[in-house]
JSON list of C-alpha atoms in Angstrom, two decimals:
[
{"chain": "A", "resi": 132, "resn": "UNK", "atom": "CA", "xyz": [-5.10, -7.37, 12.00]},
{"chain": "A", "resi": 133, "resn": "UNK", "atom": "CA", "xyz": [-7.89, -4.73, 11.12]},
{"chain": "A", "resi": 134, "resn": "UNK", "atom": "CA", "xyz": [-9.97, -5.10, 8.13]},
{"chain": "A", "resi": 135, "resn": "UNK", "atom": "CA", "xyz": [-8.39, -2.13, 6.32]},
{"chain": "A", "resi": 136, "resn": "UNK", "atom": "CA", "xyz": [-5.22, -4.00, 7.00]},
{"chain": "A", "resi": 137, "resn": "UNK", "atom": "CA", "xyz": [-6.29, -7.31, 5.43]},
{"chain": "A", "resi": 138, "resn": "UNK", "atom": "CA", "xyz": [-7.63, -5.70, 2.65]},
{"chain": "A", "resi": 139, "resn": "UNK", "atom": "CA", "xyz": [-4.58, -3.73, 1.94]},
{"chain": "A", "resi": 140, "resn": "UNK", "atom": "CA", "xyz": [-2.42, -7.20, 2.64]},
{"chain": "A", "resi": 141, "resn": "UNK", "atom": "CA", "xyz": [-4.69, -8.81, -0.12]},
{"chain": "A", "resi": 142, "resn": "UNK", "atom": "CA", "xyz": [-4.27, -6.37, -2.64]},
{"chain": "A", "resi": 143, "resn": "UNK", "atom": "CA", "xyz": [-0.32, -5.99, -2.26]},
{"chain": "A", "resi": 144, "resn": "UNK", "atom": "CA", "xyz": [0.23, -9.67, -2.01]},
{"chain": "A", "resi": 145, "resn": "UNK", "atom": "CA", "xyz": [0.03, -10.62, -5.43]},
{"chain": "A", "resi": 146, "resn": "UNK", "atom": "CA", "xyz": [-0.43, -14.41, -6.15]},
{"chain": "A", "resi": 147, "resn": "UNK", "atom": "CA", "xyz": [-0.98, -15.73, -9.40]},
{"chain": "A", "resi": 148, "resn": "UNK", "atom": "CA", "xyz": [-2.69, -19.04, -10.57]},
{"chain": "A", "resi": 149, "resn": "UNK", "atom": "CA", "xyz": [0.99, -20.28, -11.20]},
{"chain": "A", "resi": 150, "resn": "UNK", "atom": "CA", "xyz": [2.52, -18.49, -8.11]},
{"chain": "A", "resi": 151, "resn": "UNK", "atom": "CA", "xyz": [5.07, -16.92, -10.22]},
{"chain": "A", "resi": 152, "resn": "UNK", "atom": "CA", "xyz": [4.13, -13.20, -9.87]},
{"chain": "A", "resi": 153, "resn": "UNK", "atom": "CA", "xyz": [7.61, -11.63, -11.68]},
{"chain": "A", "resi": 154, "resn": "UNK", "atom": "CA", "xyz": [7.17, -14.35, -14.54]},
{"chain": "A", "resi": 155, "resn": "UNK", "atom": "CA", "xyz": [3.65, -13.22, -15.00]},
{"chain": "A", "resi": 156, "resn": "UNK", "atom": "CA", "xyz": [4.38, -9.62, -14.61]},
{"chain": "A", "resi": 157, "resn": "UNK", "atom": "CA", "xyz": [6.61, -9.84, -17.24]},
{"chain": "A", "resi": 158, "resn": "UNK", "atom": "CA", "xyz": [4.22, -11.66, -19.31]},
{"chain": "A", "resi": 159, "resn": "UNK", "atom": "CA", "xyz": [1.86, -8.97, -18.59]},
{"chain": "A", "resi": 160, "resn": "UNK", "atom": "CA", "xyz": [4.24, -6.19, -19.78]},
{"chain": "A", "resi": 161, "resn": "UNK", "atom": "CA", "xyz": [5.09, -7.86, -23.15]},
{"chain": "A", "resi": 162, "resn": "UNK", "atom": "CA", "xyz": [1.35, -7.93, -23.60]},
{"chain": "A", "resi": 163, "resn": "UNK", "atom": "CA", "xyz": [1.03, -4.45, -22.45]},
{"chain": "A", "resi": 164, "resn": "UNK", "atom": "CA", "xyz": [3.64, -3.01, -24.51]},
{"chain": "A", "resi": 165, "resn": "UNK", "atom": "CA", "xyz": [2.16, -4.74, -27.70]},
{"chain": "A", "resi": 166, "resn": "UNK", "atom": "CA", "xyz": [-1.42, -3.50, -26.85]},
{"chain": "A", "resi": 167, "resn": "UNK", "atom": "CA", "xyz": [0.32, 0.08, -25.75]},
{"chain": "A", "resi": 168, "resn": "UNK", "atom": "CA", "xyz": [2.06, -0.06, -29.31]},
{"chain": "A", "resi": 169, "resn": "UNK", "atom": "CA", "xyz": [-1.41, -0.83, -31.18]},
{"chain": "A", "resi": 170, "resn": "UNK", "atom": "CA", "xyz": [-3.46, 1.30, -28.99]},
{"chain": "A", "resi": 171, "resn": "UNK", "atom": "CA", "xyz": [-1.28, 4.48, -29.07]},
{"chain": "A", "resi": 172, "resn": "UNK", "atom": "CA", "xyz": [-0.57, 3.82, -32.96]},
{"chain": "A", "resi": 173, "resn": "UNK", "atom": "CA", "xyz": [-4.40, 3.94, -33.45]},
{"chain": "A", "resi": 174, "resn": "UNK", "atom": "CA", "xyz": [-4.91, 6.99, -31.05]},
{"chain": "A", "resi": 175, "resn": "UNK", "atom": "CA", "xyz": [-2.21, 9.09, -33.03]},
{"chain": "A", "resi": 176, "resn": "UNK", "atom": "CA", "xyz": [-3.70, 7.82, -36.54]},
{"chain": "A", "resi": 177, "resn": "UNK", "atom": "CA", "xyz": [-7.25, 8.86, -35.52]},
{"chain": "A", "resi": 178, "resn": "UNK", "atom": "CA", "xyz": [-6.42, 12.11, -33.56]},
{"chain": "A", "resi": 179, "resn": "UNK", "atom": "CA", "xyz": [-3.35, 13.21, -35.43]},
{"chain": "A", "resi": 180, "resn": "UNK", "atom": "CA", "xyz": [-3.89, 12.22, -38.90]},
{"chain": "A", "resi": 181, "resn": "UNK", "atom": "CA", "xyz": [-7.93, 11.73, -39.31]},
{"chain": "A", "resi": 182, "resn": "UNK", "atom": "CA", "xyz": [-8.30, 14.91, -37.04]},
{"chain": "A", "resi": 183, "resn": "UNK", "atom": "CA", "xyz": [-10.96, 13.25, -34.72]},
{"chain": "A", "resi": 184, "resn": "UNK", "atom": "CA", "xyz": [-11.38, 14.57, -31.47]},
{"chain": "A", "resi": 185, "resn": "UNK", "atom": "CA", "xyz": [-9.04, 13.26, -28.64]},
{"chain": "A", "resi": 186, "resn": "UNK", "atom": "CA", "xyz": [-11.66, 11.73, -26.40]},
{"chain": "A", "resi": 187, "resn": "UNK", "atom": "CA", "xyz": [-13.18, 10.09, -29.43]},
{"chain": "A", "resi": 188, "resn": "UNK", "atom": "CA", "xyz": [-9.74, 8.69, -30.89]},
{"chain": "A", "resi": 189, "resn": "UNK", "atom": "CA", "xyz": [-8.80, 7.61, -27.15]},
{"chain": "A", "resi": 190, "resn": "UNK", "atom": "CA", "xyz": [-12.06, 5.67, -26.80]},
{"chain": "A", "resi": 191, "resn": "UNK", "atom": "CA", "xyz": [-12.10, 3.99, -30.19]},
{"chain": "A", "resi": 192, "resn": "UNK", "atom": "CA", "xyz": [-8.41, 2.91, -29.76]},
{"chain": "A", "resi": 193, "resn": "UNK", "atom": "CA", "xyz": [-9.31, 1.24, -26.33]},
{"chain": "A", "resi": 194, "resn": "UNK", "atom": "CA", "xyz": [-12.18, -0.57, -27.72]},
{"chain": "A", "resi": 195, "resn": "UNK", "atom": "CA", "xyz": [-10.39, -1.95, -30.58]},
{"chain": "A", "resi": 196, "resn": "UNK", "atom": "CA", "xyz": [-7.69, -3.38, -28.40]},
{"chain": "A", "resi": 197, "resn": "UNK", "atom": "CA", "xyz": [-10.12, -4.76, -25.87]},
{"chain": "A", "resi": 198, "resn": "UNK", "atom": "CA", "xyz": [-10.29, -8.16, -27.38]},
{"chain": "A", "resi": 199, "resn": "UNK", "atom": "CA", "xyz": [-6.52, -8.68, -28.33]},
{"chain": "A", "resi": 200, "resn": "UNK", "atom": "CA", "xyz": [-5.62, -7.38, -24.98]},
{"chain": "A", "resi": 201, "resn": "UNK", "atom": "CA", "xyz": [-8.21, -9.73, -23.18]},
{"chain": "A", "resi": 202, "resn": "UNK", "atom": "CA", "xyz": [-7.17, -13.20, -25.03]},
{"chain": "A", "resi": 203, "resn": "UNK", "atom": "CA", "xyz": [-3.46, -12.65, -24.63]},
{"chain": "A", "resi": 204, "resn": "UNK", "atom": "CA", "xyz": [-3.50, -11.84, -21.01]},
{"chain": "A", "resi": 205, "resn": "UNK", "atom": "CA", "xyz": [-5.97, -14.66, -20.65]},
{"chain": "A", "resi": 206, "resn": "UNK", "atom": "CA", "xyz": [-4.36, -17.33, -22.65]},
{"chain": "A", "resi": 207, "resn": "UNK", "atom": "CA", "xyz": [-0.43, -16.38, -22.21]},
{"chain": "A", "resi": 208, "resn": "UNK", "atom": "CA", "xyz": [-0.12, -13.97, -19.41]},
{"chain": "A", "resi": 209, "resn": "UNK", "atom": "CA", "xyz": [-2.33, -15.56, -16.80]},
{"chain": "A", "resi": 210, "resn": "UNK", "atom": "CA", "xyz": [-2.77, -18.90, -18.02]},
{"chain": "A", "resi": 211, "resn": "UNK", "atom": "CA", "xyz": [-6.12, -18.84, -16.93]},
{"chain": "A", "resi": 212, "resn": "UNK", "atom": "CA", "xyz": [-8.49, -21.88, -17.12]},
{"chain": "A", "resi": 213, "resn": "UNK", "atom": "CA", "xyz": [-11.88, -20.28, -15.90]},
{"chain": "A", "resi": 214, "resn": "UNK", "atom": "CA", "xyz": [-14.85, -19.89, -18.35]},
{"chain": "A", "resi": 215, "resn": "UNK", "atom": "CA", "xyz": [-15.23, -16.67, -20.39]},
{"chain": "A", "resi": 216, "resn": "UNK", "atom": "CA", "xyz": [-18.53, -16.42, -18.81]},
{"chain": "A", "resi": 217, "resn": "UNK", "atom": "CA", "xyz": [-17.07, -15.78, -15.26]},
{"chain": "A", "resi": 218, "resn": "UNK", "atom": "CA", "xyz": [-14.08, -13.63, -16.55]},
{"chain": "A", "resi": 219, "resn": "UNK", "atom": "CA", "xyz": [-15.77, -11.38, -19.27]},
{"chain": "A", "resi": 220, "resn": "UNK", "atom": "CA", "xyz": [-18.05, -9.20, -16.82]},
{"chain": "A", "resi": 221, "resn": "UNK", "atom": "CA", "xyz": [-15.38, -8.11, -14.60]},
{"chain": "A", "resi": 222, "resn": "UNK", "atom": "CA", "xyz": [-13.35, -7.57, -17.66]},
{"chain": "A", "resi": 223, "resn": "UNK", "atom": "CA", "xyz": [-15.84, -5.80, -19.33]},
{"chain": "A", "resi": 224, "resn": "UNK", "atom": "CA", "xyz": [-16.63, -3.90, -16.27]},
{"chain": "A", "resi": 225, "resn": "UNK", "atom": "CA", "xyz": [-12.56, -2.59, -16.19]},
{"chain": "A", "resi": 226, "resn": "UNK", "atom": "CA", "xyz": [-12.66, -1.93, -19.79]},
{"chain": "A", "resi": 227, "resn": "UNK", "atom": "CA", "xyz": [-15.45, 0.53, -19.37]},
{"chain": "A", "resi": 228, "resn": "UNK", "atom": "CA", "xyz": [-14.13, 2.00, -16.10]},
{"chain": "A", "resi": 229, "resn": "UNK", "atom": "CA", "xyz": [-10.56, 2.39, -17.75]},
{"chain": "A", "resi": 230, "resn": "UNK", "atom": "CA", "xyz": [-12.21, 4.18, -20.64]},
{"chain": "A", "resi": 231, "resn": "UNK", "atom": "CA", "xyz": [-13.93, 6.60, -18.36]},
{"chain": "A", "resi": 232, "resn": "UNK", "atom": "CA", "xyz": [-10.67, 7.09, -16.05]},
{"chain": "A", "resi": 233, "resn": "UNK", "atom": "CA", "xyz": [-8.60, 7.52, -19.20]},
{"chain": "A", "resi": 234, "resn": "UNK", "atom": "CA", "xyz": [-10.66, 9.98, -20.68]},
{"chain": "A", "resi": 235, "resn": "UNK", "atom": "CA", "xyz": [-10.74, 12.19, -17.26]},
{"chain": "A", "resi": 236, "resn": "UNK", "atom": "CA", "xyz": [-7.17, 11.80, -16.65]},
{"chain": "A", "resi": 237, "resn": "UNK", "atom": "CA", "xyz": [-6.43, 12.99, -20.32]},
{"chain": "A", "resi": 238, "resn": "UNK", "atom": "CA", "xyz": [-9.23, 15.98, -19.77]},
{"chain": "A", "resi": 239, "resn": "UNK", "atom": "CA", "xyz": [-7.29, 16.81, -16.51]},
{"chain": "A", "resi": 240, "resn": "UNK", "atom": "CA", "xyz": [-3.79, 16.58, -18.29]},
{"chain": "A", "resi": 241, "resn": "UNK", "atom": "CA", "xyz": [-5.01, 18.80, -21.05]},
{"chain": "A", "resi": 242, "resn": "UNK", "atom": "CA", "xyz": [-6.88, 21.47, -19.74]},
{"chain": "A", "resi": 243, "resn": "UNK", "atom": "CA", "xyz": [-5.72, 21.72, -16.22]},
{"chain": "A", "resi": 244, "resn": "UNK", "atom": "CA", "xyz": [-1.87, 20.78, -16.62]},
{"chain": "A", "resi": 245, "resn": "UNK", "atom": "CA", "xyz": [-1.68, 21.99, -20.43]},
{"chain": "A", "resi": 246, "resn": "UNK", "atom": "CA", "xyz": [-0.16, 18.85, -21.80]},
{"chain": "A", "resi": 247, "resn": "UNK", "atom": "CA", "xyz": [-0.74, 17.88, -25.56]},
{"chain": "A", "resi": 248, "resn": "UNK", "atom": "CA", "xyz": [-3.12, 15.12, -25.93]},
{"chain": "A", "resi": 249, "resn": "UNK", "atom": "CA", "xyz": [-0.41, 12.88, -27.26]},
{"chain": "A", "resi": 250, "resn": "UNK", "atom": "CA", "xyz": [1.78, 13.30, -24.28]},
{"chain": "A", "resi": 251, "resn": "UNK", "atom": "CA", "xyz": [-1.44, 12.99, -21.77]},
{"chain": "A", "resi": 252, "resn": "UNK", "atom": "CA", "xyz": [-2.42, 9.62, -23.43]},
{"chain": "A", "resi": 253, "resn": "UNK", "atom": "CA", "xyz": [1.28, 8.24, -22.57]},
{"chain": "A", "resi": 254, "resn": "UNK", "atom": "CA", "xyz": [1.21, 9.50, -19.20]},
{"chain": "A", "resi": 255, "resn": "UNK", "atom": "CA", "xyz": [-2.10, 8.26, -18.70]},
{"chain": "A", "resi": 256, "resn": "UNK", "atom": "CA", "xyz": [-1.52, 4.55, -19.93]},
{"chain": "A", "resi": 257, "resn": "UNK", "atom": "CA", "xyz": [1.40, 4.44, -17.50]},
{"chain": "A", "resi": 258, "resn": "UNK", "atom": "CA", "xyz": [-0.95, 4.76, -14.60]},
{"chain": "A", "resi": 259, "resn": "UNK", "atom": "CA", "xyz": [-3.61, 2.24, -16.05]},
{"chain": "A", "resi": 260, "resn": "UNK", "atom": "CA", "xyz": [-0.82, -0.36, -16.65]},
{"chain": "A", "resi": 261, "resn": "UNK", "atom": "CA", "xyz": [-0.27, -0.87, -12.80]},
{"chain": "A", "resi": 262, "resn": "UNK", "atom": "CA", "xyz": [-3.96, -0.45, -11.90]},
{"chain": "A", "resi": 263, "resn": "UNK", "atom": "CA", "xyz": [-4.85, -3.21, -14.35]},
{"chain": "A", "resi": 264, "resn": "UNK", "atom": "CA", "xyz": [-2.51, -5.60, -13.26]},
{"chain": "A", "resi": 265, "resn": "UNK", "atom": "CA", "xyz": [-3.99, -5.60, -9.73]},
{"chain": "A", "resi": 266, "resn": "UNK", "atom": "CA", "xyz": [-7.15, -5.72, -11.04]},
{"chain": "A", "resi": 267, "resn": "UNK", "atom": "CA", "xyz": [-6.50, -8.66, -13.11]},
{"chain": "A", "resi": 268, "resn": "UNK", "atom": "CA", "xyz": [-4.56, -10.37, -10.60]},
{"chain": "A", "resi": 269, "resn": "UNK", "atom": "CA", "xyz": [-7.01, -10.10, -7.96]},
{"chain": "A", "resi": 270, "resn": "UNK", "atom": "CA", "xyz": [-10.44, -10.26, -9.67]},
{"chain": "A", "resi": 271, "resn": "UNK", "atom": "CA", "xyz": [-10.32, -11.19, -13.50]},
{"chain": "A", "resi": 272, "resn": "UNK", "atom": "CA", "xyz": [-7.70, -13.95, -13.95]},
{"chain": "A", "resi": 273, "resn": "UNK", "atom": "CA", "xyz": [-7.69, -15.49, -10.41]},
{"chain": "A", "resi": 274, "resn": "UNK", "atom": "CA", "xyz": [-8.15, -19.27, -10.41]}
]
């Protein structure tokens, strides 16, 4: 098998510490829906009620939800036993990457496609859910 084939096989053969991918994914979705609800509510309040710009509102909402999401995924979803020092750097990396990616996707959705920011945020979060699960499983919470 080629190097690219091995890499793709590694990425898409999802194995979690407990070996139960679907159970882990269900827990990930529960945490994700809670995080989504809080993040989207904060975004809505900042953007629609407080009249903060949508990029600032998006970044602020993501930043606030960062710790809740990290600890719920660490303790409940992935049941990880690794040290915080080992997990926090890749999680922080994906956090900052996600801020840039969501802001870029939101900008493209608003200015190129013509979506309203509230819908652009919703669509962008759907993309991030899948990307994050792959990254968390393969990098952050692998034991």
